[in-house]
Amino acid sequence: MQPLPITDRSHLLVLTGAGVSAESGIPTFRDAGGLWEGKDVREVATWDGFAADPLRVWRFYSERRRAMADVAPNAAHRALAALEARLGDRFLLATQNIDGLHQAAGSQRVVELHGNLMRSRCSACDRPPFEDRQAYRDGVAPLCGRCRAAGKDAVLRPDVVWFGELLPPGALARVETFGRAAGRELLFLAVGTSGLVEPAASLVDAVARIGGRTWLVNAEPPANAARFDHVALGAAGALLPTLLAA
Ligand code: OAD
């Protein structure tokens, strides 16, 4: 595949999904052996599931926190970080991943559409999300210290987006502002995402509407593959270093 035609005026918006971290050893959601296989997502990834059994939800995310100890960014994360170093503010990376591997590879202009696994927040009060690498498996779900000090009991939750919830405040607006400013100079690259979860799945259409050009790198054709101008099938770690070469 030819490298992306990046000029001095190009702005690059990148969208990543679980496939970009697959080669780091993190399971995707919908592939065979993925995180959702054999699991009722309503139990571990909705507010109702959390309200019914917060510790069950915490066990699921605690296991994912524990698994992060053994992983590192791969060639795809590194290629994106290297390109950002060249493009500066003409680069923006929107990720559906909660693993923080883009930042670990050196990416700075990152919009976390679905939150971050290594942060927690209170399920009741407006205290800002905070870094939390702890695993909660036994006894009762962790409680918010601030609410406790005020004489209330409120459980902490992972700072991630569940099905049916809004994206973090400002996340989509930042992506839209970047796209609008770029206009026809916008290049859009989606990597490792099944094209099934909104609003990420429709970003390709928004880019096309403002005259931008679109590329897709994915192991298999995702649900929205036909809506991209260019499609490269294969592993992100193998393809991105070539696609993003100078
Ligand atoms: P999925 O598991 O739905 O899709 C991952 C995609 O990556 C699949 O299309 C694979 O073919 C592809 N893939 C696998 N390995 C790859 C590799 N090495 N290189 C390139 N592509 C590869 O994951 P997402 O699309 O990220 O949301 O899922 C979107 C959201 O759905 C997630 O953020 C999560 C999930 O439910 C929440 O939890 C809110």
PDB file of C-alpha atoms and ligand atoms in Angstrom:
ATOM      1  CA  MET A   1       0.000   0.000   0.000  1.00  0.00           C
ATOM      2  CA  GLN A   2       1.122   3.541  -0.815  1.00  0.00           C
ATOM      3  CA  PRO A   3       1.977   5.844   2.118  1.00  0.00           C
ATOM      4  CA  LEU A   4      -0.715   8.386   3.020  1.00  0.00           C
ATOM      5  CA  PRO A   5      -0.339  11.489   0.800  1.00  0.00           C
ATOM      6  CA  ILE A   6       0.528  13.855   3.660  1.00  0.00           C
ATOM      7  CA  THR A   7       1.504  17.370   2.572  1.00  0.00           C
ATOM      8  CA  ASP A   8       2.488  20.499   4.526  1.00  0.00           C
ATOM      9  CA  ARG A   9      -1.180  21.431   4.754  1.00  0.00           C
ATOM     10  CA  SER A  10      -2.667  18.016   5.580  1.00  0.00           C
ATOM     11  CA  HIS A  11      -4.450  17.438   8.867  1.00  0.00           C
ATOM     12  CA  LEU A  12      -4.674  13.827   9.986  1.00  0.00           C
ATOM     13  CA  LEU A  13      -7.481  12.535  12.168  1.00  0.00           C
ATOM     14  CA  VAL A  14      -6.939   8.964  13.358  1.00  0.00           C
ATOM     15  CA  LEU A  15      -9.557   6.726  14.954  1.00  0.00           C
ATOM     16  CA  THR A  16      -8.372   3.571  16.692  1.00  0.00           C
ATOM     17  CA  GLY A  17     -10.145   0.575  18.172  1.00  0.00           C
ATOM     18  CA  ALA A  18      -9.206  -2.608  19.947  1.00  0.00           C
ATOM     19  CA  GLY A  19      -7.421  -4.022  16.872  1.00  0.00           C
ATOM     20  CA  VAL A  20      -4.555  -1.536  17.278  1.00  0.00           C
ATOM     21  CA  SER A  21      -3.725  -3.067  20.667  1.00  0.00           C
ATOM     22  CA  ALA A  22      -4.238  -6.688  19.609  1.00  0.00           C
ATOM     23  CA  GLU A  23      -0.564  -7.140  18.764  1.00  0.00           C
ATOM     24  CA  SER A  24       0.297  -5.922  22.265  1.00  0.00           C
ATOM     25  CA  GLY A  25      -1.601  -8.941  23.593  1.00  0.00           C
ATOM     26  CA  ILE A  26      -4.838  -7.221  24.619  1.00  0.00           C
ATOM     27  CA  PRO A  27      -7.901  -9.150  23.440  1.00  0.00           C
ATOM     28  CA  THR A  28     -10.352  -7.319  21.163  1.00  0.00           C
ATOM     29  CA  PHE A  29     -14.090  -7.425  21.894  1.00  0.00           C
ATOM     30  CA  ARG A  30     -15.761  -9.132  18.964  1.00  0.00           C
ATOM     31  CA  ASP A  31     -13.080 -11.401  17.473  1.00  0.00           C
ATOM     32  CA  ALA A  32     -12.944 -15.098  18.435  1.00  0.00           C
ATOM     33  CA  GLY A  33     -11.696 -15.244  22.023  1.00  0.00           C
ATOM     34  CA  GLY A  34     -12.601 -11.561  22.439  1.00  0.00           C
ATOM     35  CA  LEU A  35     -13.732  -9.910  25.662  1.00  0.00           C
ATOM     36  CA  TRP A  36     -17.418 -10.048  24.743  1.00  0.00           C
ATOM     37  CA  GLU A  37     -17.392 -13.728  23.728  1.00  0.00           C
ATOM     38  CA  GLY A  38     -19.721 -15.688  25.971  1.00  0.00           C
ATOM     39  CA  LYS A  39     -20.345 -12.598  28.092  1.00  0.00           C
ATOM     40  CA  ASP A  40     -23.561 -10.677  28.648  1.00  0.00           C
ATOM     41  CA  VAL A  41     -22.313  -7.141  28.055  1.00  0.00           C
ATOM     42  CA  ARG A  42     -25.292  -5.777  29.962  1.00  0.00           C
ATOM     43  CA  GLU A  43     -23.837  -7.337  33.116  1.00  0.00           C
ATOM     44  CA  VAL A  44     -20.409  -5.720  32.909  1.00  0.00           C
ATOM     45  CA  ALA A  45     -20.765  -2.720  30.600  1.00  0.00           C
ATOM     46  CA  THR A  46     -24.002  -0.939  31.441  1.00  0.00           C
ATOM     47  CA  TRP A  47     -25.146   1.214  34.330  1.00  0.00           C
ATOM     48  CA  ASP A  48     -27.917  -1.297  35.141  1.00  0.00           C
ATOM     49  CA  GLY A  49     -25.381  -4.112  35.356  1.00  0.00           C
ATOM     50  CA  PHE A  50     -23.261  -2.031  37.709  1.00  0.00           C
ATOM     51  CA  ALA A  51     -26.236  -1.079  39.869  1.00  0.00           C
ATOM     52  CA  ALA A  52     -27.231  -4.746  40.135  1.00  0.00           C
ATOM     53  CA  ASP A  53     -23.779  -6.037  41.105  1.00  0.00           C
ATOM     54  CA  PRO A  54     -20.943  -3.474  41.314  1.00  0.00           C
ATOM     55  CA  LEU A  55     -18.388  -6.008  42.500  1.00  0.00           C
ATOM     56  CA  ARG A  56     -18.997  -8.253  39.471  1.00  0.00           C
ATOM     57  CA  VAL A  57     -18.284  -5.256  37.242  1.00  0.00           C
ATOM     58  CA  TRP A  58     -15.208  -4.359  39.286  1.00  0.00           C
ATOM     59  CA  ARG A  59     -13.896  -7.937  38.977  1.00  0.00           C
ATOM     60  CA  PHE A  60     -14.123  -7.651  35.176  1.00  0.00           C
ATOM     61  CA  TYR A  61     -12.257  -4.316  35.045  1.00  0.00           C
ATOM     62  CA  SER A  62      -9.821  -5.364  37.800  1.00  0.00           C
ATOM     63  CA  GLU A  63      -8.787  -8.336  35.675  1.00  0.00           C
ATOM     64  CA  ARG A  64      -8.211  -5.970  32.751  1.00  0.00           C
ATOM     65  CA  ARG A  65      -6.164  -3.672  34.990  1.00  0.00           C
ATOM     66  CA  ARG A  66      -4.064  -6.606  36.122  1.00  0.00           C
ATOM     67  CA  ALA A  67      -3.472  -7.721  32.529  1.00  0.00           C
ATOM     68  CA  MET A  68      -2.054  -4.281  31.673  1.00  0.00           C
ATOM     69  CA  ALA A  69       1.029  -5.053  33.767  1.00  0.00           C
ATOM     70  CA  ASP A  70       2.285  -7.375  31.015  1.00  0.00           C
ATOM     71  CA  VAL A  71       1.706  -5.236  27.913  1.00  0.00           C
ATOM     72  CA  ALA A  72       3.590  -2.556  26.001  1.00  0.00           C
ATOM     73  CA  PRO A  73       2.835  -0.420  22.922  1.00  0.00           C
ATOM     74  CA  ASN A  74       3.462  -2.100  19.561  1.00  0.00           C
ATOM     75  CA  ALA A  75       4.724  -0.893  16.172  1.00  0.00           C
ATOM     76  CA  ALA A  76       1.326   0.599  15.277  1.00  0.00           C
ATOM     77  CA  HIS A  77       1.182   2.771  18.417  1.00  0.00           C
ATOM     78  CA  ARG A  78       4.787   3.845  17.805  1.00  0.00           C
ATOM     79  CA  ALA A  79       4.199   4.735  14.146  1.00  0.00           C
ATOM     80  CA  LEU A  80       1.266   6.981  15.141  1.00  0.00           C
ATOM     81  CA  ALA A  81       3.300   8.700  17.870  1.00  0.00           C
ATOM     82  CA  ALA A  82       6.184   9.296  15.442  1.00  0.00           C
ATOM     83  CA  LEU A  83       3.841  10.859  12.890  1.00  0.00           C
ATOM     84  CA  GLU A  84       2.306  13.110  15.537  1.00  0.00           C
ATOM     85  CA  ALA A  85       5.810  14.335  16.393  1.00  0.00           C
ATOM     86  CA  ARG A  86       6.103  15.508  12.753  1.00  0.00           C
ATOM     87  CA  LEU A  87       2.607  16.971  12.316  1.00  0.00           C
ATOM     88  CA  GLY A  88       2.103  18.554  15.730  1.00  0.00           C
ATOM     89  CA  ASP A  89      -1.287  20.296  15.946  1.00  0.00           C
ATOM     90  CA  ARG A  90      -2.210  19.010  12.488  1.00  0.00           C
ATOM     91  CA  PHE A  91      -2.661  15.588  14.112  1.00  0.00           C
ATOM     92  CA  LEU A  92      -5.427  14.278  16.374  1.00  0.00           C
ATOM     93  CA  LEU A  93      -5.968  10.752  17.615  1.00  0.00           C
ATOM     94  CA  ALA A  94      -9.420   9.669  18.795  1.00  0.00           C
ATOM     95  CA  THR A  95      -9.354   6.269  20.430  1.00  0.00           C
ATOM     96  CA  GLN A  96     -12.079   3.945  21.648  1.00  0.00           C
ATOM     97  CA  ASN A  97      -9.453   2.090  23.650  1.00  0.00           C
ATOM     98  CA  ILE A  98      -9.183   2.509  27.390  1.00  0.00           C
ATOM     99  CA  ASP A  99      -5.731   0.953  27.719  1.00  0.00           C
ATOM    100  CA  GLY A 100      -3.588   4.123  27.562  1.00  0.00           C
ATOM    101  CA  LEU A 101      -1.121   2.483  25.135  1.00  0.00           C
ATOM    102  CA  HIS A 102      -1.141   5.429  22.716  1.00  0.00           C
ATOM    103  CA  GLN A 103       0.020   7.746  25.497  1.00  0.00           C
ATOM    104  CA  ALA A 104       2.569   5.123  26.611  1.00  0.00           C
ATOM    105  CA  ALA A 105       3.988   5.206  23.060  1.00  0.00           C
ATOM    106  CA  GLY A 106       4.326   9.000  23.263  1.00  0.00           C
ATOM    107  CA  SER A 107       1.078  10.246  21.694  1.00  0.00           C
ATOM    108  CA  GLN A 108      -0.064  13.509  23.272  1.00  0.00           C
ATOM    109  CA  ARG A 109      -3.027  14.713  21.237  1.00  0.00           C
ATOM    110  CA  VAL A 110      -5.334  11.899  22.276  1.00  0.00           C
ATOM    111  CA  VAL A 111      -9.099  12.029  22.756  1.00  0.00           C
ATOM    112  CA  GLU A 112     -10.269   9.088  24.849  1.00  0.00           C
ATOM    113  CA  LEU A 113     -13.778   8.480  23.571  1.00  0.00           C
ATOM    114  CA  HIS A 114     -14.472   5.648  26.029  1.00  0.00           C
ATOM    115  CA  GLY A 115     -12.481   6.763  29.082  1.00  0.00           C
ATOM    116  CA  ASN A 116      -9.466   5.123  30.675  1.00  0.00           C
ATOM    117  CA  LEU A 117      -9.165   1.824  32.504  1.00  0.00           C
ATOM    118  CA  MET A 118      -6.615   3.201  34.961  1.00  0.00           C
ATOM    119  CA  ARG A 119      -8.922   5.907  36.292  1.00  0.00           C
ATOM    120  CA  SER A 120     -11.894   5.710  38.658  1.00  0.00           C
ATOM    121  CA  ARG A 121     -14.604   8.192  39.514  1.00  0.00           C
ATOM    122  CA  CYS A 122     -17.472   8.436  41.930  1.00  0.00           C
ATOM    123  CA  SER A 123     -20.795   7.075  40.720  1.00  0.00           C
ATOM    124  CA  ALA A 124     -22.620   9.842  42.612  1.00  0.00           C
ATOM    125  CA  CYS A 125     -20.599  13.019  43.186  1.00  0.00           C
ATOM    126  CA  ASP A 126     -18.846  15.304  40.688  1.00  0.00           C
ATOM    127  CA  ARG A 127     -15.328  14.788  42.045  1.00  0.00           C
ATOM    128  CA  PRO A 128     -12.921  14.655  39.066  1.00  0.00           C
ATOM    129  CA  PRO A 129     -11.809  11.196  37.858  1.00  0.00           C
ATOM    130  CA  PHE A 130      -8.521  10.099  39.420  1.00  0.00           C
ATOM    131  CA  GLU A 131      -5.751   7.641  38.592  1.00  0.00           C
ATOM    132  CA  ASP A 132      -6.459   4.257  40.155  1.00  0.00           C
ATOM    133  CA  ARG A 133      -4.566   1.070  39.336  1.00  0.00           C
ATOM    134  CA  GLN A 134      -6.013  -0.981  42.147  1.00  0.00           C
ATOM    135  CA  ALA A 135      -7.855  -4.255  41.666  1.00  0.00           C
ATOM    136  CA  TYR A 136     -11.136  -4.708  43.551  1.00  0.00           C
ATOM    137  CA  ARG A 137     -12.167  -8.326  43.744  1.00  0.00           C
ATOM    138  CA  ASP A 138     -13.339  -9.257  47.210  1.00  0.00           C
ATOM    139  CA  GLY A 139     -15.674  -8.016  49.896  1.00  0.00           C
ATOM    140  CA  VAL A 140     -17.609  -4.952  48.783  1.00  0.00           C
ATOM    141  CA  ALA A 141     -17.175  -2.483  45.946  1.00  0.00           C
ATOM    142  CA  PRO A 142     -14.888   0.489  46.788  1.00  0.00           C
ATOM    143  CA  LEU A 143     -16.525   3.592  48.242  1.00  0.00           C
ATOM    144  CA  CYS A 144     -15.920   7.251  47.432  1.00  0.00           C
ATOM    145  CA  GLY A 145     -13.835   8.884  50.185  1.00  0.00           C
ATOM    146  CA  ARG A 146     -15.289  12.317  49.529  1.00  0.00           C
ATOM    147  CA  CYS A 147     -18.887  11.140  49.847  1.00  0.00           C
ATOM    148  CA  ARG A 148     -17.984   9.159  52.937  1.00  0.00           C
ATOM    149  CA  ALA A 149     -16.531  12.268  54.581  1.00  0.00           C
ATOM    150  CA  ALA A 150     -19.893  13.924  53.928  1.00  0.00           C
ATOM    151  CA  GLY A 151     -21.701  11.048  55.633  1.00  0.00           C
ATOM    152  CA  LYS A 152     -22.921   9.384  52.404  1.00  0.00           C
ATOM    153  CA  ASP A 153     -22.181   5.977  50.903  1.00  0.00           C
ATOM    154  CA  ALA A 154     -21.444   6.038  47.167  1.00  0.00           C
ATOM    155  CA  VAL A 155     -19.566   3.460  45.138  1.00  0.00           C
ATOM    156  CA  LEU A 156     -16.620   4.196  42.887  1.00  0.00           C
ATOM    157  CA  ARG A 157     -16.835   3.099  39.265  1.00  0.00           C
ATOM    158  CA  PRO A 158     -14.216   2.722  36.536  1.00  0.00           C
ATOM    159  CA  ASP A 159     -13.897   5.936  34.468  1.00  0.00           C
ATOM    160  CA  VAL A 160     -15.060   4.210  31.307  1.00  0.00           C
ATOM    161  CA  VAL A 161     -18.070   4.676  29.054  1.00  0.00           C
ATOM    162  CA  TRP A 162     -20.695   1.949  29.182  1.00  0.00           C
ATOM    163  CA  PHE A 163     -23.389   1.144  26.630  1.00  0.00           C
ATOM    164  CA  GLY A 164     -26.143   3.728  26.715  1.00  0.00           C
ATOM    165  CA  GLU A 165     -23.924   6.390  28.319  1.00  0.00           C
ATOM    166  CA  LEU A 166     -22.774   9.711  26.895  1.00  0.00           C
ATOM    167  CA  LEU A 167     -19.178  10.171  25.776  1.00  0.00           C
ATOM    168  CA  PRO A 168     -16.936  12.215  28.117  1.00  0.00           C
ATOM    169  CA  PRO A 169     -17.804  15.933  27.974  1.00  0.00           C
ATOM    170  CA  GLY A 170     -16.026  17.724  25.152  1.00  0.00           C
ATOM    171  CA  ALA A 171     -14.621  14.579  23.512  1.00  0.00           C
ATOM    172  CA  LEU A 172     -16.663  14.667  20.312  1.00  0.00           C
ATOM    173  CA  ALA A 173     -16.545  18.464  20.132  1.00  0.00           C
ATOM    174  CA  ARG A 174     -12.741  18.330  20.036  1.00  0.00           C
ATOM    175  CA  VAL A 175     -12.836  15.893  17.120  1.00  0.00           C
ATOM    176  CA  GLU A 176     -15.434  17.949  15.255  1.00  0.00           C
ATOM    177  CA  THR A 177     -13.526  21.208  15.748  1.00  0.00           C
ATOM    178  CA  PHE A 178     -10.368  19.583  14.396  1.00  0.00           C
ATOM    179  CA  GLY A 179     -12.218  18.238  11.345  1.00  0.00           C
ATOM    180  CA  ARG A 180     -14.008  21.472  10.572  1.00  0.00           C
ATOM    181  CA  ALA A 181     -10.785  23.508  10.771  1.00  0.00           C
ATOM    182  CA  ALA A 182      -9.093  21.088   8.369  1.00  0.00           C
ATOM    183  CA  GLY A 183     -11.931  20.958   5.814  1.00  0.00           C
ATOM    184  CA  ARG A 184     -10.767  19.494   2.517  1.00  0.00           C
ATOM    185  CA  GLU A 185      -7.211  19.103   3.855  1.00  0.00           C
ATOM    186  CA  LEU A 186      -8.497  16.453   6.236  1.00  0.00           C
ATOM    187  CA  LEU A 187      -7.195  12.902   5.970  1.00  0.00           C
ATOM    188  CA  PHE A 188      -8.943  10.319   8.127  1.00  0.00           C
ATOM    189  CA  LEU A 189      -7.474   6.959   9.094  1.00  0.00           C
ATOM    190  CA  ALA A 190      -9.417   4.318  11.042  1.00  0.00           C
ATOM    191  CA  VAL A 191      -7.417   1.424  12.499  1.00  0.00           C
ATOM    192  CA  GLY A 192      -8.549  -1.818  14.133  1.00  0.00           C
ATOM    193  CA  THR A 193     -12.216  -1.143  14.748  1.00  0.00           C
ATOM    194  CA  SER A 194     -15.246  -3.192  13.746  1.00  0.00           C
ATOM    195  CA  GLY A 195     -17.333  -0.176  12.686  1.00  0.00           C
ATOM    196  CA  LEU A 196     -20.248  -1.267  14.821  1.00  0.00           C
ATOM    197  CA  VAL A 197     -20.200   1.169  17.719  1.00  0.00           C
ATOM    198  CA  GLU A 198     -21.440   4.755  17.355  1.00  0.00           C
ATOM    199  CA  PRO A 199     -20.527   7.525  17.147  1.00  0.00           C
ATOM    200  CA  ALA A 200     -17.064   6.306  16.084  1.00  0.00           C
ATOM    201  CA  ALA A 201     -18.458   4.151  13.270  1.00  0.00           C
ATOM    202  CA  SER A 202     -19.951   7.197  11.524  1.00  0.00           C
ATOM    203  CA  LEU A 203     -16.894   9.464  11.684  1.00  0.00           C
ATOM    204  CA  VAL A 204     -15.980   8.267   8.190  1.00  0.00           C
ATOM    205  CA  ASP A 205     -19.247   9.731   6.846  1.00  0.00           C
ATOM    206  CA  ALA A 206     -18.733  13.053   8.628  1.00  0.00           C
ATOM    207  CA  VAL A 207     -15.247  13.330   7.109  1.00  0.00           C
ATOM    208  CA  ALA A 208     -16.569  12.532   3.610  1.00  0.00           C
ATOM    209  CA  ARG A 209     -19.253  15.231   4.001  1.00  0.00           C
ATOM    210  CA  ILE A 210     -16.632  17.945   4.520  1.00  0.00           C
ATOM    211  CA  GLY A 211     -14.567  16.717   1.576  1.00  0.00           C
ATOM    212  CA  GLY A 212     -11.864  14.799   3.462  1.00  0.00           C
ATOM    213  CA  ARG A 213     -10.342  11.535   2.263  1.00  0.00           C
ATOM    214  CA  THR A 214     -10.560   8.300   4.222  1.00  0.00           C
ATOM    215  CA  TRP A 215      -8.357   5.255   4.826  1.00  0.00           C
ATOM    216  CA  LEU A 216      -9.005   2.076   6.758  1.00  0.00           C
ATOM    217  CA  VAL A 217      -6.557  -0.475   8.152  1.00  0.00           C
ATOM    218  CA  ASN A 218      -8.151  -3.553   9.669  1.00  0.00           C
ATOM    219  CA  ALA A 219      -7.504  -7.274   9.956  1.00  0.00           C
ATOM    220  CA  GLU A 220     -10.853  -8.084   8.308  1.00  0.00           C
ATOM    221  CA  PRO A 221     -13.417  -5.934   6.478  1.00  0.00           C
ATOM    222  CA  PRO A 222     -15.448  -4.184   9.208  1.00  0.00           C
ATOM    223  CA  ALA A 223     -19.160  -3.335   8.995  1.00  0.00           C
ATOM    224  CA  ASN A 224     -18.519   0.122   7.487  1.00  0.00           C
ATOM    225  CA  ALA A 225     -15.658  -0.855   5.108  1.00  0.00           C
ATOM    226  CA  ALA A 226     -17.536   0.196   1.943  1.00  0.00           C
ATOM    227  CA  ARG A 227     -17.715   3.794   3.194  1.00  0.00           C
ATOM    228  CA  PHE A 228     -13.902   4.308   3.035  1.00  0.00           C
ATOM    229  CA  ASP A 229     -11.986   5.547  -0.028  1.00  0.00           C
ATOM    230  CA  HIS A 230      -9.020   3.229   0.623  1.00  0.00           C
ATOM    231  CA  VAL A 231      -8.962  -0.083   2.492  1.00  0.00           C
ATOM    232  CA  ALA A 232      -5.894  -2.074   3.550  1.00  0.00           C
ATOM    233  CA  LEU A 233      -6.518  -5.434   5.143  1.00  0.00           C
ATOM    234  CA  GLY A 234      -3.859  -6.760   7.499  1.00  0.00           C
ATOM    235  CA  ALA A 235      -2.252  -6.303  10.888  1.00  0.00           C
ATOM    236  CA  ALA A 236      -1.906  -2.702  12.076  1.00  0.00           C
ATOM    237  CA  GLY A 237       1.613  -3.286  13.410  1.00  0.00           C
ATOM    238  CA  ALA A 238       2.769  -4.460   9.991  1.00  0.00           C
ATOM    239  CA  LEU A 239       0.901  -1.913   7.850  1.00  0.00           C
ATOM    240  CA  LEU A 240       1.071   1.388   9.750  1.00  0.00           C
ATOM    241  CA  PRO A 241       4.848   1.878   9.650  1.00  0.00           C
ATOM    242  CA  THR A 242       4.674   1.783   5.809  1.00  0.00           C
ATOM    243  CA  LEU A 243       1.438   3.706   5.468  1.00  0.00           C
ATOM    244  CA  LEU A 244       2.683   6.503   7.706  1.00  0.00           C
ATOM    245  CA  ALA A 245       6.237   6.635   6.392  1.00  0.00           C
ATOM    246  CA  ALA A 246       7.588  10.075   5.443  1.00  0.00           C
TER     247      ALA A 246
HETATM  248  P1  OAD B   1     -13.905  -4.843  18.113  1.00  0.00           P
HETATM  249  O1  OAD B   1     -13.442  -6.013  18.904  1.00  0.00           O
HETATM  250  O2  OAD B   1     -15.355  -4.704  17.858  1.00  0.00           O
HETATM  251  O3  OAD B   1     -13.171  -4.826  16.694  1.00  0.00           O
HETATM  252  C1  OAD B   1     -11.791  -4.952  16.591  1.00  0.00           C
HETATM  253  C2  OAD B   1     -11.436  -4.951  15.103  1.00  0.00           C
HETATM  254  O4  OAD B   1     -10.021  -4.999  15.003  1.00  0.00           O
HETATM  255  C3  OAD B   1     -11.986  -6.146  14.330  1.00  0.00           C
HETATM  256  O5  OAD B   1     -12.646  -5.665  13.155  1.00  0.00           O
HETATM  257  C4  OAD B   1     -10.734  -6.967  13.957  1.00  0.00           C
HETATM  258  O6  OAD B   1     -10.832  -7.548  12.654  1.00  0.00           O
HETATM  259  C5  OAD B   1      -9.655  -5.908  13.995  1.00  0.00           C
HETATM  260  N1  OAD B   1      -8.312  -6.410  14.342  1.00  0.00           N
HETATM  261  C6  OAD B   1      -7.968  -7.425  15.164  1.00  0.00           C
HETATM  262  N2  OAD B   1      -6.632  -7.539  15.243  1.00  0.00           N
HETATM  263  C7  OAD B   1      -6.097  -6.575  14.451  1.00  0.00           C
HETATM  264  C8  OAD B   1      -4.771  -6.172  14.096  1.00  0.00           C
HETATM  265  N3  OAD B   1      -3.694  -6.777  14.612  1.00  0.00           N
HETATM  266  N4  OAD B   1      -4.613  -5.136  13.237  1.00  0.00           N
HETATM  267  C9  OAD B   1      -5.715  -4.512  12.706  1.00  0.00           C
HETATM  268  N5  OAD B   1      -6.981  -4.854  12.998  1.00  0.00           N
HETATM  269  C10 OAD B   1      -7.180  -5.858  13.861  1.00  0.00           C
HETATM  270  O7  OAD B   1     -13.309  -3.533  18.851  1.00  0.00           O
HETATM  271  P2  OAD B   1     -13.739  -2.019  18.679  1.00  0.00           P
HETATM  272  O8  OAD B   1     -14.175  -1.720  17.300  1.00  0.00           O
HETATM  273  O9  OAD B   1     -12.659  -1.201  19.261  1.00  0.00           O
HETATM  274  O10 OAD B   1     -16.801  -0.145  23.912  1.00  0.00           O
HETATM  275  O11 OAD B   1     -14.989  -1.936  19.633  1.00  0.00           O
HETATM  276  C11 OAD B   1     -15.612  -0.709  19.799  1.00  0.00           C
HETATM  277  C12 OAD B   1     -16.177  -0.610  21.189  1.00  0.00           C
HETATM  278  O12 OAD B   1     -17.047  -1.708  21.413  1.00  0.00           O
HETATM  279  C13 OAD B   1     -15.159  -0.729  22.295  1.00  0.00           C
HETATM  280  O13 OAD B   1     -14.541   0.499  22.603  1.00  0.00           O
HETATM  281  C14 OAD B   1     -15.985  -1.224  23.436  1.00  0.00           C
HETATM  282  C15 OAD B   1     -16.781  -2.274  22.713  1.00  0.00           C
HETATM  283  O14 OAD B   1     -17.989  -2.607  23.267  1.00  0.00           O
HETATM  284  C16 OAD B   1     -17.161  -0.107  25.200  1.00  0.00           C
HETATM  285  O15 OAD B   1     -16.799  -0.925  26.027  1.00  0.00           O
HETATM  286  C17 OAD B   1     -18.045   1.050  25.529  1.00  0.00           C
END
